[in-house]
PDB file of C-alpha atoms and ligand atoms in Angstrom:
ATOM      1  CA  MET A   1      45.208 -50.612 -78.011  1.00 94.00           C
ATOM      2  CA  THR A   2      42.703 -52.791 -76.228  1.00 96.00           C
ATOM      3  CA  ASP A   3      38.951 -52.575 -76.780  1.00 97.00           C
ATOM      4  CA  ILE A   4      38.821 -50.661 -73.500  1.00 96.00           C
ATOM      5  CA  ASP A   5      41.470 -48.145 -74.649  1.00 97.00           C
ATOM      6  CA  ASN A   6      39.512 -47.605 -77.850  1.00 98.00           C
ATOM      7  CA  ALA A   7      36.258 -47.206 -75.905  1.00 97.00           C
ATOM      8  CA  PHE A   8      37.903 -44.559 -73.676  1.00 97.00           C
ATOM      9  CA  PHE A   9      38.630 -42.381 -76.714  1.00 97.00           C
ATOM     10  CA  GLN A  10      35.349 -43.201 -78.454  1.00 97.00           C
ATOM     11  CA  GLU A  11      33.497 -41.856 -75.434  1.00 96.00           C
ATOM     12  CA  ARG A  12      35.389 -38.564 -75.655  1.00 96.00           C
ATOM     13  CA  LEU A  13      34.817 -38.387 -79.391  1.00 96.00           C
ATOM     14  CA  ALA A  14      31.081 -38.937 -78.972  1.00 94.00           C
ATOM     15  CA  ALA A  15      30.812 -36.348 -76.191  1.00 94.00           C
ATOM     16  CA  ALA A  16      32.900 -33.683 -77.961  1.00 95.00           C
ATOM     17  CA  GLU A  17      31.503 -30.292 -78.861  1.00 95.00           C
ATOM     18  CA  TYR A  18      31.864 -29.752 -82.600  1.00 96.00           C
ATOM     19  CA  PHE A  19      32.159 -26.443 -84.431  1.00 97.00           C
ATOM     20  CA  SER A  20      32.124 -25.388 -88.062  1.00 96.00           C
ATOM     21  CA  ILE A  21      35.478 -24.866 -89.774  1.00 95.00           C
ATOM     22  CA  ASP A  22      35.217 -21.065 -89.904  1.00 95.00           C
ATOM     23  CA  GLN A  23      35.285 -20.975 -86.080  1.00 95.00           C
ATOM     24  CA  PHE A  24      38.922 -22.080 -86.239  1.00 95.00           C
ATOM     25  CA  ALA A  25      40.172 -20.137 -89.261  1.00 92.00           C
ATOM     26  CA  GLY A  26      43.200 -17.983 -88.492  1.00 93.00           C
ATOM     27  CA  ARG A  27      44.110 -19.764 -85.250  1.00 93.00           C
ATOM     28  CA  GLU A  28      47.752 -20.740 -85.404  1.00 94.00           C
ATOM     29  CA  GLU A  29      47.377 -24.304 -84.048  1.00 93.00           C
ATOM     30  CA  PHE A  30      44.601 -24.948 -86.533  1.00 94.00           C
ATOM     31  CA  GLU A  31      46.382 -23.488 -89.544  1.00 95.00           C
ATOM     32  CA  LYS A  32      49.351 -25.797 -88.892  1.00 94.00           C
ATOM     33  CA  VAL A  33      47.275 -28.959 -89.137  1.00 95.00           C
ATOM     34  CA  LYS A  34      44.352 -27.996 -91.312  1.00 94.00           C
ATOM     35  CA  SER A  35      45.556 -29.865 -94.382  1.00 94.00           C
ATOM     36  CA  TRP A  36      45.019 -33.063 -92.355  1.00 95.00           C
ATOM     37  CA  LEU A  37      41.837 -31.982 -90.609  1.00 95.00           C
ATOM     38  CA  LEU A  38      40.180 -30.826 -93.803  1.00 94.00           C
ATOM     39  CA  GLU A  39      41.278 -33.746 -95.962  1.00 93.00           C
ATOM     40  CA  MET A  40      38.209 -34.409 -98.086  1.00 89.00           C
ATOM     41  CA  GLY A  41      39.427 -37.665 -99.566  1.00 87.00           C
ATOM     42  CA  SER A  42      40.430 -40.803 -97.727  1.00 88.00           C
ATOM     43  CA  LEU A  43      42.488 -40.286 -94.563  1.00 92.00           C
ATOM     44  CA  THR A  44      43.720 -43.856 -94.828  1.00 92.00           C
ATOM     45  CA  LYS A  45      45.172 -43.092 -98.226  1.00 92.00           C
ATOM     46  CA  ARG A  46      46.788 -39.939 -96.887  1.00 93.00           C
ATOM     47  CA  PHE A  47      48.309 -41.918 -94.010  1.00 94.00           C
ATOM     48  CA  GLU A  48      49.568 -44.513 -96.472  1.00 93.00           C
ATOM     49  CA  GLN A  49      51.543 -41.764 -98.180  1.00 92.00           C
ATOM     50  CA  ALA A  50      53.159 -40.925 -94.826  1.00 90.00           C
ATOM     51  CA  THR A  51      54.222 -44.435 -93.775  1.00 89.00           C
ATOM     52  CA  ALA A  52      54.977 -47.829 -95.223  1.00 82.00           C
ATOM     53  CA  SER A  53      52.410 -49.637 -93.138  1.00 93.00           C
ATOM     54  CA  VAL A  54      48.833 -48.727 -92.244  1.00 95.00           C
ATOM     55  CA  LYS A  55      46.790 -51.275 -90.358  1.00 97.00           C
ATOM     56  CA  ILE A  56      43.162 -51.220 -89.187  1.00 97.00           C
ATOM     57  CA  VAL A  57      42.009 -53.048 -86.072  1.00 98.00           C
ATOM     58  CA  PRO A  58      38.228 -53.257 -85.615  1.00 98.00           C
ATOM     59  CA  HIS A  59      36.993 -53.135 -82.005  1.00 98.00           C
ATOM     60  CA  VAL A  60      33.219 -52.973 -82.423  1.00 96.00           C
ATOM     61  CA  GLU A  61      31.057 -54.049 -85.348  1.00 96.00           C
ATOM     62  CA  HIS A  62      27.427 -54.324 -84.291  1.00 95.00           C
ATOM     63  CA  PHE A  63      23.929 -52.791 -84.319  1.00 94.00           C
ATOM     64  CA  ILE A  64      23.063 -50.174 -81.714  1.00 93.00           C
ATOM     65  CA  THR A  65      20.311 -47.724 -80.873  1.00 92.00           C
ATOM     66  CA  VAL A  66      21.794 -44.236 -81.142  1.00 84.00           C
ATOM     67  CA  LYS A  67      21.073 -41.137 -79.087  1.00 79.00           C
ATOM     68  CA  SER A  68      18.808 -38.520 -80.586  1.00 79.00           C
ATOM     69  CA  ASP A  69      21.563 -35.959 -81.321  1.00 80.00           C
ATOM     70  CA  VAL A  70      23.259 -38.314 -83.769  1.00 84.00           C
ATOM     71  CA  GLN A  71      19.920 -39.206 -85.306  1.00 82.00           C
ATOM     72  CA  HIS A  72      19.190 -35.500 -85.686  1.00 83.00           C
ATOM     73  CA  PHE A  73      22.616 -34.740 -87.225  1.00 82.00           C
ATOM     74  CA  LEU A  74      22.107 -37.479 -89.795  1.00 82.00           C
ATOM     75  CA  GLU A  75      18.428 -36.605 -90.328  1.00 81.00           C
ATOM     76  CA  ALA A  76      17.720 -40.292 -89.878  1.00 78.00           C
ATOM     77  CA  GLU A  77      14.177 -41.453 -89.279  1.00 79.00           C
ATOM     78  CA  ALA A  78      14.986 -44.597 -87.345  1.00 82.00           C
ATOM     79  CA  SER A  79      17.372 -44.997 -84.420  1.00 86.00           C
ATOM     80  CA  ILE A  80      18.954 -48.380 -85.235  1.00 91.00           C
ATOM     81  CA  PHE A  81      22.479 -47.994 -86.644  1.00 93.00           C
ATOM     82  CA  TRP A  82      25.415 -50.147 -87.611  1.00 94.00           C
ATOM     83  CA  GLN A  83      28.416 -49.111 -85.517  1.00 95.00           C
ATOM     84  CA  ARG A  84      32.016 -49.737 -86.527  1.00 97.00           C
ATOM     85  CA  ASP A  85      34.800 -48.625 -84.142  1.00 98.00           C
ATOM     86  CA  ILE A  86      38.418 -48.967 -85.196  1.00 98.00           C
ATOM     87  CA  THR A  87      41.981 -48.041 -84.334  1.00 98.00           C
ATOM     88  CA  LEU A  88      44.227 -47.150 -87.245  1.00 97.00           C
ATOM     89  CA  TYR A  89      47.953 -47.855 -86.803  1.00 96.00           C
ATOM     90  CA  GLY A  90      50.771 -46.309 -88.792  1.00 95.00           C
ATOM     91  CA  ASN A  91      54.107 -48.059 -88.421  1.00 91.00           C
ATOM     92  CA  ASP A  92      52.533 -50.070 -85.575  1.00 92.00           C
ATOM     93  CA  MET A  93      51.793 -46.875 -83.631  1.00 93.00           C
ATOM     94  CA  PRO A  94      48.184 -45.940 -82.820  1.00 96.00           C
ATOM     95  CA  TRP A  95      47.369 -42.893 -84.970  1.00 96.00           C
ATOM     96  CA  LEU A  96      43.604 -42.599 -85.228  1.00 97.00           C
ATOM     97  CA  ILE A  97      40.402 -43.632 -83.486  1.00 98.00           C
ATOM     98  CA  ALA A  98      37.351 -43.704 -85.737  1.00 98.00           C
ATOM     99  CA  ARG A  99      33.668 -44.515 -85.509  1.00 97.00           C
ATOM    100  CA  THR A 100      31.280 -45.024 -88.391  1.00 96.00           C
ATOM    101  CA  LEU A 101      27.517 -44.987 -87.827  1.00 94.00           C
ATOM    102  CA  VAL A 102      25.279 -46.196 -90.627  1.00 92.00           C
ATOM    103  CA  PRO A 103      21.472 -46.096 -90.454  1.00 91.00           C
ATOM    104  CA  LYS A 104      20.190 -49.653 -90.733  1.00 89.00           C
ATOM    105  CA  LYS A 105      18.107 -48.795 -93.764  1.00 86.00           C
ATOM    106  CA  ALA A 106      21.178 -47.492 -95.612  1.00 87.00           C
ATOM    107  CA  LEU A 107      22.905 -50.834 -95.071  1.00 85.00           C
ATOM    108  CA  LEU A 108      20.167 -52.468 -97.079  1.00 80.00           C
ATOM    109  CA  ASP A 109      20.482 -49.959 -99.904  1.00 74.00           C
ATOM    110  CA  ASP A 110      23.943 -48.613-100.588  1.00 75.00           C
ATOM    111  CA  TYR A 111      26.212 -49.746 -97.789  1.00 82.00           C
ATOM    112  CA  HIS A 112      25.624 -53.485 -97.509  1.00 81.00           C
ATOM    113  CA  LYS A 113      29.360 -54.199 -97.809  1.00 83.00           C
ATOM    114  CA  LEU A 114      30.121 -52.230 -94.647  1.00 86.00           C
ATOM    115  CA  VAL A 115      28.985 -54.985 -92.299  1.00 87.00           C
ATOM    116  CA  ASP A 116      31.885 -57.276 -93.038  1.00 87.00           C
ATOM    117  CA  LEU A 117      34.828 -54.968 -93.612  1.00 90.00           C
ATOM    118  CA  GLY A 118      36.906 -56.343 -90.717  1.00 92.00           C
ATOM    119  CA  THR A 119      40.477 -55.113 -91.190  1.00 93.00           C
ATOM    120  CA  VAL A 120      39.768 -53.617 -94.633  1.00 91.00           C
ATOM    121  CA  PRO A 121      39.833 -49.801 -94.383  1.00 91.00           C
ATOM    122  CA  LEU A 122      36.435 -48.221 -94.825  1.00 91.00           C
ATOM    123  CA  GLY A 123      37.874 -45.664 -97.232  1.00 86.00           C
ATOM    124  CA  ARG A 124      38.917 -48.300 -99.716  1.00 83.00           C
ATOM    125  CA  TYR A 125      35.267 -49.139-100.207  1.00 82.00           C
ATOM    126  CA  LEU A 126      33.690 -45.687 -99.864  1.00 85.00           C
ATOM    127  CA  PHE A 127      36.049 -43.495-101.805  1.00 84.00           C
ATOM    128  CA  SER A 128      35.911 -45.679-104.877  1.00 81.00           C
ATOM    129  CA  HIS A 129      32.224 -44.820-105.200  1.00 83.00           C
ATOM    130  CA  PRO A 130      31.547 -42.406-108.096  1.00 83.00           C
ATOM    131  CA  THR A 131      28.653 -40.497-106.482  1.00 86.00           C
ATOM    132  CA  LEU A 132      30.138 -40.055-103.014  1.00 88.00           C
ATOM    133  CA  GLN A 133      29.616 -36.636-101.384  1.00 89.00           C
ATOM    134  CA  ARG A 134      30.959 -35.285 -98.114  1.00 90.00           C
ATOM    135  CA  THR A 135      29.014 -32.634 -96.192  1.00 88.00           C
ATOM    136  CA  GLN A 136      28.665 -30.950 -92.793  1.00 87.00           C
ATOM    137  CA  PHE A 137      32.313 -30.970 -91.911  1.00 92.00           C
ATOM    138  CA  GLU A 138      32.891 -30.124 -88.224  1.00 95.00           C
ATOM    139  CA  ILE A 139      35.917 -29.908 -85.955  1.00 97.00           C
ATOM    140  CA  ALA A 140      36.388 -30.499 -82.233  1.00 97.00           C
ATOM    141  CA  GLU A 141      39.225 -30.167 -79.772  1.00 96.00           C
ATOM    142  CA  ILE A 142      39.444 -32.842 -77.127  1.00 96.00           C
ATOM    143  CA  SER A 143      41.427 -32.312 -73.932  1.00 95.00           C
ATOM    144  CA  ILE A 144      42.562 -35.265 -71.886  1.00 94.00           C
ATOM    145  CA  LYS A 145      44.399 -34.897 -68.589  1.00 91.00           C
ATOM    146  CA  ILE A 146      47.598 -36.910 -68.432  1.00 88.00           C
ATOM    147  CA  ASN A 147      46.523 -38.350 -65.089  1.00 87.00           C
ATOM    148  CA  GLU A 148      43.372 -39.783 -66.692  1.00 90.00           C
ATOM    149  CA  LEU A 149      45.573 -42.143 -68.699  1.00 89.00           C
ATOM    150  CA  SER A 150      46.770 -45.349 -67.120  1.00 87.00           C
ATOM    151  CA  LYS A 151      50.531 -45.871 -67.196  1.00 85.00           C
ATOM    152  CA  ASP A 152      49.987 -48.648 -69.682  1.00 88.00           C
ATOM    153  CA  LEU A 153      47.875 -46.531 -72.045  1.00 91.00           C
ATOM    154  CA  PHE A 154      50.351 -43.663 -71.742  1.00 88.00           C
ATOM    155  CA  GLN A 155      53.118 -46.031 -72.901  1.00 87.00           C
ATOM    156  CA  LYS A 156      51.071 -47.182 -75.872  1.00 89.00           C
ATOM    157  CA  LEU A 157      50.248 -43.630 -76.930  1.00 90.00           C
ATOM    158  CA  PHE A 158      53.722 -42.161 -76.692  1.00 86.00           C
ATOM    159  CA  ARG A 159      56.271 -45.014 -76.718  1.00 78.00           C
ATOM    160  CA  ASN A 160      59.770 -43.566 -76.636  1.00 63.00           C
ATOM    161  CA  GLU A 161      58.996 -40.765 -78.998  1.00 59.00           C
ATOM    162  CA  SER A 162      57.688 -38.433 -76.396  1.00 59.00           C
ATOM    163  CA  THR A 163      59.417 -35.665 -74.588  1.00 62.00           C
ATOM    164  CA  ILE A 164      56.616 -35.839 -72.023  1.00 67.00           C
ATOM    165  CA  HIS A 165      57.301 -37.604 -68.782  1.00 65.00           C
ATOM    166  CA  PRO A 166      54.003 -38.818 -67.333  1.00 60.00           C
ATOM    167  CA  TYR A 167      54.725 -38.037 -63.712  1.00 56.00           C
ATOM    168  CA  GLN A 168      56.239 -34.626 -64.189  1.00 60.00           C
ATOM    169  CA  ALA A 169      53.289 -33.744 -66.359  1.00 66.00           C
ATOM    170  CA  SER A 170      50.384 -35.279 -64.496  1.00 70.00           C
ATOM    171  CA  HIS A 171      48.600 -31.974 -63.962  1.00 78.00           C
ATOM    172  CA  LYS A 172      48.776 -31.076 -67.647  1.00 86.00           C
ATOM    173  CA  SER A 173      46.589 -32.040 -70.599  1.00 90.00           C
ATOM    174  CA  ILE A 174      47.021 -33.195 -74.147  1.00 90.00           C
ATOM    175  CA  HIS A 175      44.800 -31.435 -76.656  1.00 93.00           C
ATOM    176  CA  LEU A 176      43.783 -33.580 -79.607  1.00 96.00           C
ATOM    177  CA  TRP A 177      42.008 -32.756 -82.842  1.00 97.00           C
ATOM    178  CA  ALA A 178      38.864 -34.511 -83.995  1.00 97.00           C
ATOM    179  CA  ARG A 179      36.477 -34.114 -86.890  1.00 97.00           C
ATOM    180  CA  ARG A 180      33.188 -35.469 -88.081  1.00 96.00           C
ATOM    181  CA  SER A 181      31.309 -35.325 -91.322  1.00 94.00           C
ATOM    182  CA  ILE A 182      28.570 -36.960 -93.276  1.00 94.00           C
ATOM    183  CA  LEU A 183      29.244 -39.071 -96.314  1.00 93.00           C
ATOM    184  CA  GLN A 184      26.454 -39.627 -98.734  1.00 91.00           C
ATOM    185  CA  ILE A 185      25.948 -42.097-101.566  1.00 86.00           C
ATOM    186  CA  ASN A 186      22.627 -41.623-103.373  1.00 85.00           C
ATOM    187  CA  ASP A 187      20.102 -41.088-100.544  1.00 84.00           C
ATOM    188  CA  SER A 188      22.110 -42.951 -97.921  1.00 87.00           C
ATOM    189  CA  LYS A 189      24.044 -40.995 -95.321  1.00 90.00           C
ATOM    190  CA  LEU A 190      26.582 -42.191 -92.817  1.00 93.00           C
ATOM    191  CA  LEU A 191      28.416 -40.406 -90.011  1.00 94.00           C
ATOM    192  CA  LEU A 192      32.203 -40.569 -89.703  1.00 95.00           C
ATOM    193  CA  SER A 193      33.981 -39.382 -86.550  1.00 96.00           C
ATOM    194  CA  GLU A 194      37.753 -39.386 -86.321  1.00 97.00           C
ATOM    195  CA  LEU A 195      40.129 -38.545 -83.473  1.00 98.00           C
ATOM    196  CA  PHE A 196      43.826 -38.022 -84.192  1.00 97.00           C
ATOM    197  CA  LEU A 197      45.977 -39.619 -81.498  1.00 96.00           C
ATOM    198  CA  PRO A 198      49.071 -37.770 -80.185  1.00 92.00           C
ATOM    199  CA  ILE A 199      51.776 -39.477 -82.228  1.00 89.00           C
ATOM    200  CA  SER A 200      49.897 -39.345 -85.530  1.00 93.00           C
ATOM    201  CA  PRO A 201      51.417 -37.070 -88.196  1.00 91.00           C
ATOM    202  CA  ILE A 202      49.071 -34.288 -87.085  1.00 91.00           C
ATOM    203  CA  GLY A 203      50.560 -34.164 -83.585  1.00 84.00           C
ATOM    204  CA  PHE A 204      49.037 -32.563 -80.479  1.00 82.00           C
ATOM    205  CA  ASN A 205      49.266 -29.614 -78.141  1.00 81.00           C
ATOM    206  CA  PHE A 206      50.347 -29.963 -74.538  1.00 80.00           C
ATOM    207  CA  TYR A 207      49.891 -27.474 -71.728  1.00 79.00           C
TER     208      TYR A 207
HETATM  209  C1  VNL B 301      38.090 -46.388 -91.030  1.00 73.68           C
HETATM  210  C2  VNL B 301      39.378 -46.121 -91.430  1.00 73.68           C
HETATM  211  C3  VNL B 301      37.268 -45.332 -90.654  1.00 73.68           C
HETATM  212  C4  VNL B 301      39.873 -44.817 -91.463  1.00 73.68           C
HETATM  213  C5  VNL B 301      37.750 -44.025 -90.703  1.00 73.68           C
HETATM  214  O1  VNL B 301      36.962 -42.971 -90.362  1.00 73.68           O
HETATM  215  C6  VNL B 301      39.055 -43.776 -91.108  1.00 73.68           C
HETATM  216  C7  VNL B 301      37.572 -47.765 -90.992  1.00 73.68           C
HETATM  217  C8  VNL B 301      35.647 -43.195 -89.958  1.00 73.68           C
HETATM  218  O2  VNL B 301      38.237 -48.650 -91.564  1.00 73.68           O
HETATM  219  O3  VNL B 301      36.517 -47.979 -90.377  1.00 73.68           O
HETATM  220  O4  VNL B 301      39.501 -42.493 -91.162  1.00 73.68           O
END
C-alpha cells in the first residue's frame, strides 16, 4: 500500500459514523466477527496468533491540528496532536489501517515513546503498561464502491484470493468494519481508530 492508498482509507475512517456496541448486538454479520471487533487487548497480538508474519508500515508520523469532533471525543483541551498512520500486513497482505492520535501534552507525560515507534507495533508498547484502560468503544461500517478503487489498489487488496471480479462487480460495494476507542494511561488519553481491510481474518460483506 502506498501512502496515497493508506490516506484513501484513513479519510473514510475519519469520516465514518460510529455507534455504540449495543446498536449492533444480535445482527448476524456483527455476531460473526465480534470477537475481533471487540478485542480489548492488542489486535497485533491477536493477528500474530493467526499468521506467522505481522509487519507494520508507518505512513504518517507528525504533529497536526485536529478537528473539533476528535478533540471533543478525547476531551482534550488543546488541538495539537501527534498523528501516527500505519498499515498492518499479515503474511504480506494488507489487513488493517490504523490511526493513533495523541494529545501533545500526553506525549510529554506518559506517551513520549510513541514518537519514534517506526515499524514497532504500538500495542507492544501500550499493552505492556500496567495501568492501561480502554473506554468508549465504538463501531462503524464503511462502504466503498468497487469502482472507487483503482485497478492497482483493487489488486493489492484482493490479490488472487478473491472471488470478486472488479469489472463484473463495479456497481457493487464492499462493506468493511471499523472501530475506535480511547486508551488511557494515568491522565493521558489517546484515540485509536482501526479499519479491517477485506482480506484480513475478519473478512467483509459484498453486495
Ligand atoms: C498500530 C498497530 C496501531 C496495530 C493500531 O491501532 C493497531 C501501530 C491503532 O503500530 O500504530 O491495531
